[in-house]
Coordinates of C-alpha atoms and ligand atoms in Angstrom, one line a residue:
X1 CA 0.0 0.0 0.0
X2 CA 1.3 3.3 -0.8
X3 CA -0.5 6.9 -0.7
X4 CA 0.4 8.9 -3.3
X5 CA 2.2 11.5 -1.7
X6 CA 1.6 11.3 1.5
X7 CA 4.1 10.5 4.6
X8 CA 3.1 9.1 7.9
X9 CA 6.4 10.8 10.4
X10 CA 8.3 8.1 12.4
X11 CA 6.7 9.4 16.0
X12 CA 3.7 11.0 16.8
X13 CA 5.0 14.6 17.3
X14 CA 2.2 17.8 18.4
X15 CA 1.3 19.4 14.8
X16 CA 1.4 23.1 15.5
X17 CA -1.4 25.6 14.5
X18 CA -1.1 29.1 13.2
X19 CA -2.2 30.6 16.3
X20 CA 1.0 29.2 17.9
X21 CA 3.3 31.0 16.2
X22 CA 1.7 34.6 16.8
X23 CA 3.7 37.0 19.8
X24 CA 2.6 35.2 22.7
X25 CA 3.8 35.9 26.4
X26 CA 7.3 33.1 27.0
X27 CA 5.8 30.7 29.8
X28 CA 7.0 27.3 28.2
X29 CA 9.1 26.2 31.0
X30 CA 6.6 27.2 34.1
X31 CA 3.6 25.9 32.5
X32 CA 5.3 22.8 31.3
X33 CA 6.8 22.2 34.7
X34 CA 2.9 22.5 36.4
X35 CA 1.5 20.3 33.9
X36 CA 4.1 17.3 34.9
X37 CA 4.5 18.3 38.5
X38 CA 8.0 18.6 38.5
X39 CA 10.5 21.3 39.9
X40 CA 11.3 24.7 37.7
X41 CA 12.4 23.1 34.5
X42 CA 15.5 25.0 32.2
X43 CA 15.1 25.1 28.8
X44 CA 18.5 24.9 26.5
X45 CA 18.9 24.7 22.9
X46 CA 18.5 21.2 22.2
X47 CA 18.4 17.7 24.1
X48 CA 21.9 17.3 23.5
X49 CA 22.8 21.0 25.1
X50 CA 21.1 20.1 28.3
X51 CA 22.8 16.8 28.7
X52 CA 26.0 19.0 28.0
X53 CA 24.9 21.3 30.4
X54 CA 24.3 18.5 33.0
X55 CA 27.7 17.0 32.3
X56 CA 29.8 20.2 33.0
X57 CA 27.9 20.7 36.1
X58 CA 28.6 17.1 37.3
X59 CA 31.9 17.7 36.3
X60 CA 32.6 20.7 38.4
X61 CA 31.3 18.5 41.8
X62 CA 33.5 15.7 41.0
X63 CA 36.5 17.3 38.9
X64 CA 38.3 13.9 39.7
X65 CA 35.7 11.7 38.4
X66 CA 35.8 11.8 34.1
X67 CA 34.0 8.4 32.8
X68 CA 30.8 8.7 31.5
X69 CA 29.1 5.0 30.9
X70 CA 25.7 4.9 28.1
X71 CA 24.0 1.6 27.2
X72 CA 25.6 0.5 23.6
X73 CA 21.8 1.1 22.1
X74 CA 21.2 5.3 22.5
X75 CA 21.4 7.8 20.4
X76 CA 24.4 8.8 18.7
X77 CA 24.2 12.6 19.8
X78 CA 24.8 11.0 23.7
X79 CA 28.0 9.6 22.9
X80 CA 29.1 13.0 20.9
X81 CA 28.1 15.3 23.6
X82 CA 30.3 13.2 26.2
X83 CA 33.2 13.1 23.4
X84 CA 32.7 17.0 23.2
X85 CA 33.5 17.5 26.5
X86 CA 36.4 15.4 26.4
X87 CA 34.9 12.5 29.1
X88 CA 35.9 9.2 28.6
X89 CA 33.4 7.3 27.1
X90 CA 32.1 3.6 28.2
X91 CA 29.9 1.8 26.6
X92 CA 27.3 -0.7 28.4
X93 CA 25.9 -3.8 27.2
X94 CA 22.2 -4.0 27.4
X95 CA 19.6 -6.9 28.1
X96 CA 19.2 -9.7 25.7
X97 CA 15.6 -8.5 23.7
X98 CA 16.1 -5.1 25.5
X99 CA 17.6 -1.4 25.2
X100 CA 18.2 -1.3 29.2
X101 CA 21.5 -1.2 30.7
X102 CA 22.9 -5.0 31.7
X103 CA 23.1 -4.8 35.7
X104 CA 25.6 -7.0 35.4
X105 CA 27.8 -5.8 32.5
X106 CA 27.2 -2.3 34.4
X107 CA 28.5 -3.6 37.8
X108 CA 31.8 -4.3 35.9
X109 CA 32.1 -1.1 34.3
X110 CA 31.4 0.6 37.8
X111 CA 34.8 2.7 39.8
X112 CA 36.0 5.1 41.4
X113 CA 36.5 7.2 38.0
X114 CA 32.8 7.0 36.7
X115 CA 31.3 10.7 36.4
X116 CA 27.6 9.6 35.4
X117 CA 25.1 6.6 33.9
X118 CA 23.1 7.8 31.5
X119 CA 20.5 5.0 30.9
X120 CA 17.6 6.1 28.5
X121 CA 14.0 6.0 28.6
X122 CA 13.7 4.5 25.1
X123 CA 10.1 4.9 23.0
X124 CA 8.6 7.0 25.8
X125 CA 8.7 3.6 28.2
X126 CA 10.1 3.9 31.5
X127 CA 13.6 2.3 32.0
X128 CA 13.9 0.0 34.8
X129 CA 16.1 1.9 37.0
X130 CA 16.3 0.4 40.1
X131 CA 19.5 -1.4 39.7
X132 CA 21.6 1.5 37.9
X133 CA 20.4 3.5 40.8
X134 CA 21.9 1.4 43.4
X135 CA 25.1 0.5 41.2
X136 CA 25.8 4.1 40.8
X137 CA 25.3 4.9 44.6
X138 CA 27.7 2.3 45.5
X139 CA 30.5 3.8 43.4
X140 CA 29.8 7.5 44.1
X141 CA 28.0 8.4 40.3
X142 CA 25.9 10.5 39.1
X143 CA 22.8 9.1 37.2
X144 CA 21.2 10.9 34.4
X145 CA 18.4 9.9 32.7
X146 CA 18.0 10.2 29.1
X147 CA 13.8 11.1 28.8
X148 CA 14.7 12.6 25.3
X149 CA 11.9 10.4 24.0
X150 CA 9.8 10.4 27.2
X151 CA 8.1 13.7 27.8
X152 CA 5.2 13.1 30.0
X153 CA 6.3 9.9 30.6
X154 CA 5.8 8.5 34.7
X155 CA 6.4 6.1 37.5
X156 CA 4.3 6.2 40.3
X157 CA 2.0 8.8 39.3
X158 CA 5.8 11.0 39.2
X159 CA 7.8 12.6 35.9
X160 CA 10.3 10.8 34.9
X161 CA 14.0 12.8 35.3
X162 CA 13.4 12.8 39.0
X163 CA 14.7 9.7 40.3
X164 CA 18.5 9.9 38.9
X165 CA 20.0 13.3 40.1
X166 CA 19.4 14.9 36.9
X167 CA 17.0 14.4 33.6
X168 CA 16.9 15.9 30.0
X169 CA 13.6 16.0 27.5
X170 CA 14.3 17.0 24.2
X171 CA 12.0 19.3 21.8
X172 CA 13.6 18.3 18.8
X173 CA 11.2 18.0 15.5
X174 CA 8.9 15.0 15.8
X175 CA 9.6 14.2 19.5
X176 CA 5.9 15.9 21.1
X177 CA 5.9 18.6 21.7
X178 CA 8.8 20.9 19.5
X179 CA 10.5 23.9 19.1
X180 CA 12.4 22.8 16.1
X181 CA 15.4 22.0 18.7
X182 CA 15.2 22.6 22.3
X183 CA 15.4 20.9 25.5
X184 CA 14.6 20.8 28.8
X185 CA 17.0 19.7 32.5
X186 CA 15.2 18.5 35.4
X187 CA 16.4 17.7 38.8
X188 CA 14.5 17.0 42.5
X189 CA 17.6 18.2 44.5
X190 CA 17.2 22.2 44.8
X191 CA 20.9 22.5 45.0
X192 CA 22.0 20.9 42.1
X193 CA 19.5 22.3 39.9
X194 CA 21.0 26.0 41.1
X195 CA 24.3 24.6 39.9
X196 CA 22.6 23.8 36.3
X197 CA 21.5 26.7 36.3
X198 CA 24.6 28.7 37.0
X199 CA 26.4 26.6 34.4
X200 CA 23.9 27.2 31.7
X201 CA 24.3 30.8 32.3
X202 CA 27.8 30.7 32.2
X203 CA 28.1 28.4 29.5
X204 CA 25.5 29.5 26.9
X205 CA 25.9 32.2 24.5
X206 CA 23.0 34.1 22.9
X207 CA 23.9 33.6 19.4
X208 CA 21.8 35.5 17.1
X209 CA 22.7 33.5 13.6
X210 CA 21.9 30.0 15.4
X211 CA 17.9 31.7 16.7
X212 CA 17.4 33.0 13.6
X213 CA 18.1 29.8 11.9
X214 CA 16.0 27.5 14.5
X215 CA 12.9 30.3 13.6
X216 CA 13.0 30.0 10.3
X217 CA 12.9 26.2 10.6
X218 CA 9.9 26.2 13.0
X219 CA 8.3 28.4 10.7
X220 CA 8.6 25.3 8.2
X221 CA 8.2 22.7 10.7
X222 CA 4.5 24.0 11.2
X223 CA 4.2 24.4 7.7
X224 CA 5.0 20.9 6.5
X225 CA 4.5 19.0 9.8
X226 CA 1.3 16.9 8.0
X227 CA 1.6 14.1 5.7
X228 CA 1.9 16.0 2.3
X229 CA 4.5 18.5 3.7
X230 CA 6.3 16.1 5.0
X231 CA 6.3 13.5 2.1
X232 CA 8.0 16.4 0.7
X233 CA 10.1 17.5 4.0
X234 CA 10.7 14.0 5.3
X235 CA 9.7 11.3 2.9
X236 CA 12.4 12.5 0.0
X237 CA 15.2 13.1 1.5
X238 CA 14.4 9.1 3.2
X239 CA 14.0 7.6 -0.2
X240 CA 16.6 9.1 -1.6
X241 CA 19.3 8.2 1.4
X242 CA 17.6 4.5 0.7
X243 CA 18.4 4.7 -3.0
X244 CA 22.1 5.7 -2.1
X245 CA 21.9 2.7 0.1
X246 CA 22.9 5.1 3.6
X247 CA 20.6 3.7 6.0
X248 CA 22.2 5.7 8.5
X249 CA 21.3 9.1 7.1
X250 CA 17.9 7.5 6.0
X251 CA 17.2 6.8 9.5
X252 CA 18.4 10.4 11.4
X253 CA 21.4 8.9 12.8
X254 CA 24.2 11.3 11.1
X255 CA 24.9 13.8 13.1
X256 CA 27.5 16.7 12.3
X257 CA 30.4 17.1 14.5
X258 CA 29.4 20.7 16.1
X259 CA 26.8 20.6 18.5
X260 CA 24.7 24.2 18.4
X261 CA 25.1 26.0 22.1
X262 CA 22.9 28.8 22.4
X263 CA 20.1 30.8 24.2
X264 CA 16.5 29.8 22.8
X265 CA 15.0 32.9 21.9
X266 CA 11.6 34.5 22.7
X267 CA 9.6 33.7 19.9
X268 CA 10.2 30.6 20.0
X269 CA 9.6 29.9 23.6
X270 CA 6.4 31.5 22.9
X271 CA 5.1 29.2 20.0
X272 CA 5.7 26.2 23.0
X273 CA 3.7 27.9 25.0
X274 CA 0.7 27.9 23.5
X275 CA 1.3 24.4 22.0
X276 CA 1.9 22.9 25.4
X277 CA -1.3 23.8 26.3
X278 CA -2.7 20.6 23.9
X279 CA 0.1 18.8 25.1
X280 CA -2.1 16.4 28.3
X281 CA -5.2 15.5 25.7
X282 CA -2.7 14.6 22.7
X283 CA -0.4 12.6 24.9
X284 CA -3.5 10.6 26.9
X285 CA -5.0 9.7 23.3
X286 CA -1.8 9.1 22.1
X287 CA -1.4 6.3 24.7
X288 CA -5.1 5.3 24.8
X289 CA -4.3 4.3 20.6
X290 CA -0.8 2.6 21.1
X291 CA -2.0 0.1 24.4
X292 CA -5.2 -0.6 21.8
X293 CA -2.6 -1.0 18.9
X294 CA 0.3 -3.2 20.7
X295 CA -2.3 -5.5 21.9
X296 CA -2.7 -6.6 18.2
X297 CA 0.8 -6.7 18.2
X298 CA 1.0 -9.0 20.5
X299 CA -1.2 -11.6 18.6
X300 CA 1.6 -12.0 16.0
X301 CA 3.6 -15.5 16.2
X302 CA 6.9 -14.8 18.1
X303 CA 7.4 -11.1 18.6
X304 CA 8.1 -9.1 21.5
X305 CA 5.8 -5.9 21.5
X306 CA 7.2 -3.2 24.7
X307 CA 4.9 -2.2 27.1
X308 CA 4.7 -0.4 30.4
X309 CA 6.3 -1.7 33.0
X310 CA 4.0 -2.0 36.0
X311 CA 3.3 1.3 38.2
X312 CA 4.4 3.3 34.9
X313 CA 2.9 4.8 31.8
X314 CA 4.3 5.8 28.8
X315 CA 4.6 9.2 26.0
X316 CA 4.3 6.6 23.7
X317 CA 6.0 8.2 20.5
X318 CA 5.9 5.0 18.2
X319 CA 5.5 1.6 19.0
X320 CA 8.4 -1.0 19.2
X321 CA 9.0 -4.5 18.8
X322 CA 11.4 -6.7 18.2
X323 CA 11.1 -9.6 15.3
X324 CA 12.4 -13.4 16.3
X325 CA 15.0 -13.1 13.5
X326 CA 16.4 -10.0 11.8
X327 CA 16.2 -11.3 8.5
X328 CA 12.5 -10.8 8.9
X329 CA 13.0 -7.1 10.4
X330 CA 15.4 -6.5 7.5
X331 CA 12.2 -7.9 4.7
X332 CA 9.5 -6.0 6.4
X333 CA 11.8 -2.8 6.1
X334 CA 12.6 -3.6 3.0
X335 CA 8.9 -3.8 2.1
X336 CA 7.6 -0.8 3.9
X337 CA 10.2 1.4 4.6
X338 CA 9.9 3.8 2.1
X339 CA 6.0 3.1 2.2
X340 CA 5.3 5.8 4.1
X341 CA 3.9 4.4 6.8
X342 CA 6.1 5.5 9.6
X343 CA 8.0 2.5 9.9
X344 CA 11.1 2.6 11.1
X345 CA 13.8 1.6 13.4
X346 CA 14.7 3.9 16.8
X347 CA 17.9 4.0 16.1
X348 CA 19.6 1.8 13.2
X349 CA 23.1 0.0 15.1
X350 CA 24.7 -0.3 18.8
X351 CA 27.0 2.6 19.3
X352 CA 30.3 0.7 17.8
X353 CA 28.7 0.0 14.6
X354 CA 27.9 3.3 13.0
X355 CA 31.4 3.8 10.7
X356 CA 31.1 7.6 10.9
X357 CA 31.2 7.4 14.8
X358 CA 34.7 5.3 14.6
X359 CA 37.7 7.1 17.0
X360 CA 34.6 8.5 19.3
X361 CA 33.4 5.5 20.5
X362 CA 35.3 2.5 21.9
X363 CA 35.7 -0.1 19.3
X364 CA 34.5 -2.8 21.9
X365 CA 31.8 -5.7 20.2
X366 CA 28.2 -4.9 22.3
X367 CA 26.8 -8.3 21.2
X368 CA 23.2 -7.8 22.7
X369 CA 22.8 -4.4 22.0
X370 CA 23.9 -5.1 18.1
X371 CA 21.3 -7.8 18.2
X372 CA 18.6 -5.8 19.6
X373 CA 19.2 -2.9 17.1
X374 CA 19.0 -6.3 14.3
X375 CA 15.6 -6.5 15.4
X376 CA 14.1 -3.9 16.6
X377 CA 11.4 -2.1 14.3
X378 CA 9.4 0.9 15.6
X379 CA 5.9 2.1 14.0
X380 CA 4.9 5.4 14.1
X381 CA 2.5 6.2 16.9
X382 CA 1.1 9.3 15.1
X383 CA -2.4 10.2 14.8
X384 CA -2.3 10.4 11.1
X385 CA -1.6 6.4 10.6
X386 CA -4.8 5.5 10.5
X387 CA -6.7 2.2 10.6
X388 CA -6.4 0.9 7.3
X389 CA -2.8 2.0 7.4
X390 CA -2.1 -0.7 10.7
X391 CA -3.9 -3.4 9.4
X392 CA -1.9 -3.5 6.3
X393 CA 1.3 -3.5 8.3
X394 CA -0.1 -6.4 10.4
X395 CA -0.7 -8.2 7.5
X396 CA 2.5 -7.3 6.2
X397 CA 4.1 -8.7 10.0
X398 CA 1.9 -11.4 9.7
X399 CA 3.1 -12.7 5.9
X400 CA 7.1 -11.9 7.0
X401 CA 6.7 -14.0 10.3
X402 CA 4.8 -16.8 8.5
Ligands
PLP1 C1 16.8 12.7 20.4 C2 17.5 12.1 21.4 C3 18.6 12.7 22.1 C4 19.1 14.1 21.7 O1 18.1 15.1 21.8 P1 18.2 16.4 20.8 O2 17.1 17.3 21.3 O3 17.9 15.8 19.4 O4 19.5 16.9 20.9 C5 19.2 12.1 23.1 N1 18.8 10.8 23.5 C6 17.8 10.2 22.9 C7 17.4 8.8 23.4 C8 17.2 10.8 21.8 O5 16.2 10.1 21.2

């Protein structure tokens, strides 16, 4: 099945509307922080500036400490912001059939030199952090979690970010609610978060070029964020990195060396403001269609479809499963990839894999983690996949598993 010209996006991300983008009073961060009844929350420039942010201010309470250990399975843009900052970089196995960090691989990895554990809260679902928690307080580190994907994400009725000492959201394009790029630093302990705060003041430049820039991609971002914009926007540039055979770029995965460091600027902070505010009813239907959705899922021979974890729920930006063999995640791809249907994968290797990465990353084999990324296959969660669109990729699952 493929719709002329039309492009389902890989996650369900809030479409804006024109009334967004009019002069509104900046109250992003205050009303975002009441809405997920957390502490103040302090907005950076992207995701990747916060966790930067979070790293330099970790850094300054334990100058001694300079190891910085990620689960093998994250996003690139992790291991390039702890490369930036010259940290040592150690990579953690994860789980067999899972993205979370191996308590055991981790326990190994654990001393006297590790700065932080960044364990992530993959496809909006909470991670399981009860043993990186307690690894990390036994060897003196910091724990940041990665909720890039997990706004409005909980445990126990609480946002997640709150039970490491620090935690990042990002407002990139396509993950909810978006600026273009910004993101957002949490932390429960009243000290430390003074401390981010200082060292995001310190750190961050206004830089008019980089605002200007981010604006004028907003601007675009609301005008093509809906299937035919972004069959143009999204869907292209995807086929074409398909036809040049660069899964990588075809995915989102290539990132450029510099990381943008900059103050987000008022208009900006403005157009999330009044976008937040259909931020609770799009992320409880959001969640209401993917618990419907991964329950037929489940029905397939011999996948695993994610769920929540008990006592948790999740921002649910696209669904994810892993297939028995990846041979059968590679022919469903290779059938519907390009189909524009939203399917995809969350991110397309384990951290030693991705060539372009090489001399940044330890060259060290992550067997599970490569195996997960093998077989993992994400479909979009968005509103704008719509029924007939599903139940041709069951059937699609269904033939491919057969
Ligand atoms: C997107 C993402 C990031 C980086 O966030 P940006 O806002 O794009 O810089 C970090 N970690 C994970 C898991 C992500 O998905």
């Amino acid at each position: 099945m493929r719709r002329r010209l039309r492009e389902i996006p890989p996650t369900a991300g809030l479409p804006l509307q024109p009334a967004d983008l009019l002069p509104h009073t900046d109250s992003l961060a205050v009303q975002l922080a009441s809405q997920l009844g957390t502490p103040a929350l302090q907005l950076e420039c992207s995701g990747t500036a916060a966790l930067l942010v979070a790293l330099m201010t970790l850094r300054q309470r334990a100058p001694a400490r300079d190891t910085v250990i990620v689960p093998a399975y994250t996003c690139p843009l992790v291991a390039l912001a702890v490369h930036r900052l010259g940290l040592r970089l150690r990579l953690c196995d994860t789980l067999a059939d899972h993205w979370d960090l191996d308590p055991q691989a981790l326990a190994g990895l654990c001393d006297e030199h590790t700065l932080a554990i960044i364990p992530t809260h993959l496809a909006g679902l909470v991670a399981d952090l009860e043993s990186v928690l307690a690894l990390a307080r036994a060897c003196g580190a910091f724990v940041i979690e990665d909720a890039a994907q997990a706004l409005g994400a909980r445990e126990g009725g609480q946002s997640v970010g709150l039970r490491g000492d620090v935690g990042f959201f990002s407002l990139a394009a396509g993950k909810g609610l978006s600026i273009y790029e910004g993101g957002l630093l949490l932390a429960r302990d009243d000290t430390l978060r003074s401390a981010l705060q200082a060292a995001g003041k310190a750190a961050v430049p206004v830089h008019g070029g980089w605002e200007w820039r981010r604006s004028l991609e907003l601007l675009g971002l609301a005008a093509l964020y809906r299937p035919r914009g972004l069959w143009l926007a999204y869907g292209v540039p995807l086929r074409r990195a398909l036809r040049r055979g660069d899964p990588v770029t075809a995915i989102g995965d290539r990132f450029p060396d510099a990381i943008p460091f900059h103050r987000v600027g008022r208009w900006r902070r403005g157009v999330g403001s009044r976008a937040v505010r259909r931020l609770p009813a799009f992320l409880a239907a959001n969640r209401e269609r993917a618990l419907a959705r991964i329950e037929r899922l489940r029905a397939l021979p011999g996948v695993t479809v994610f769920d929540e974890r008990t006592g948790t729920s999740g921002s649910w930006p696209f669904l994810l499963l892993t297939l028995p063999r990846a041979q059968q995640t590679e022919a469903v791809l290779g059938e519907l990839w390009s189909a524009g249907l939203g399917l995809g994968r969350p991110f397309i290797h384990a951290l030693p894999d991705y060539a372009y990465l090489a001399g940044r990353v330890p060259d060290v084999p992550m067997p599970r983690a490569a195996d997960f990324a093998a077989r993992a296959l994400s479909i979009s969660n968005s509103h704008w996949l719509d029924e007939e669109a599903f139940a041709h990729i069951l059937r699609v699952l269904a033939r491919h598993l057969g």
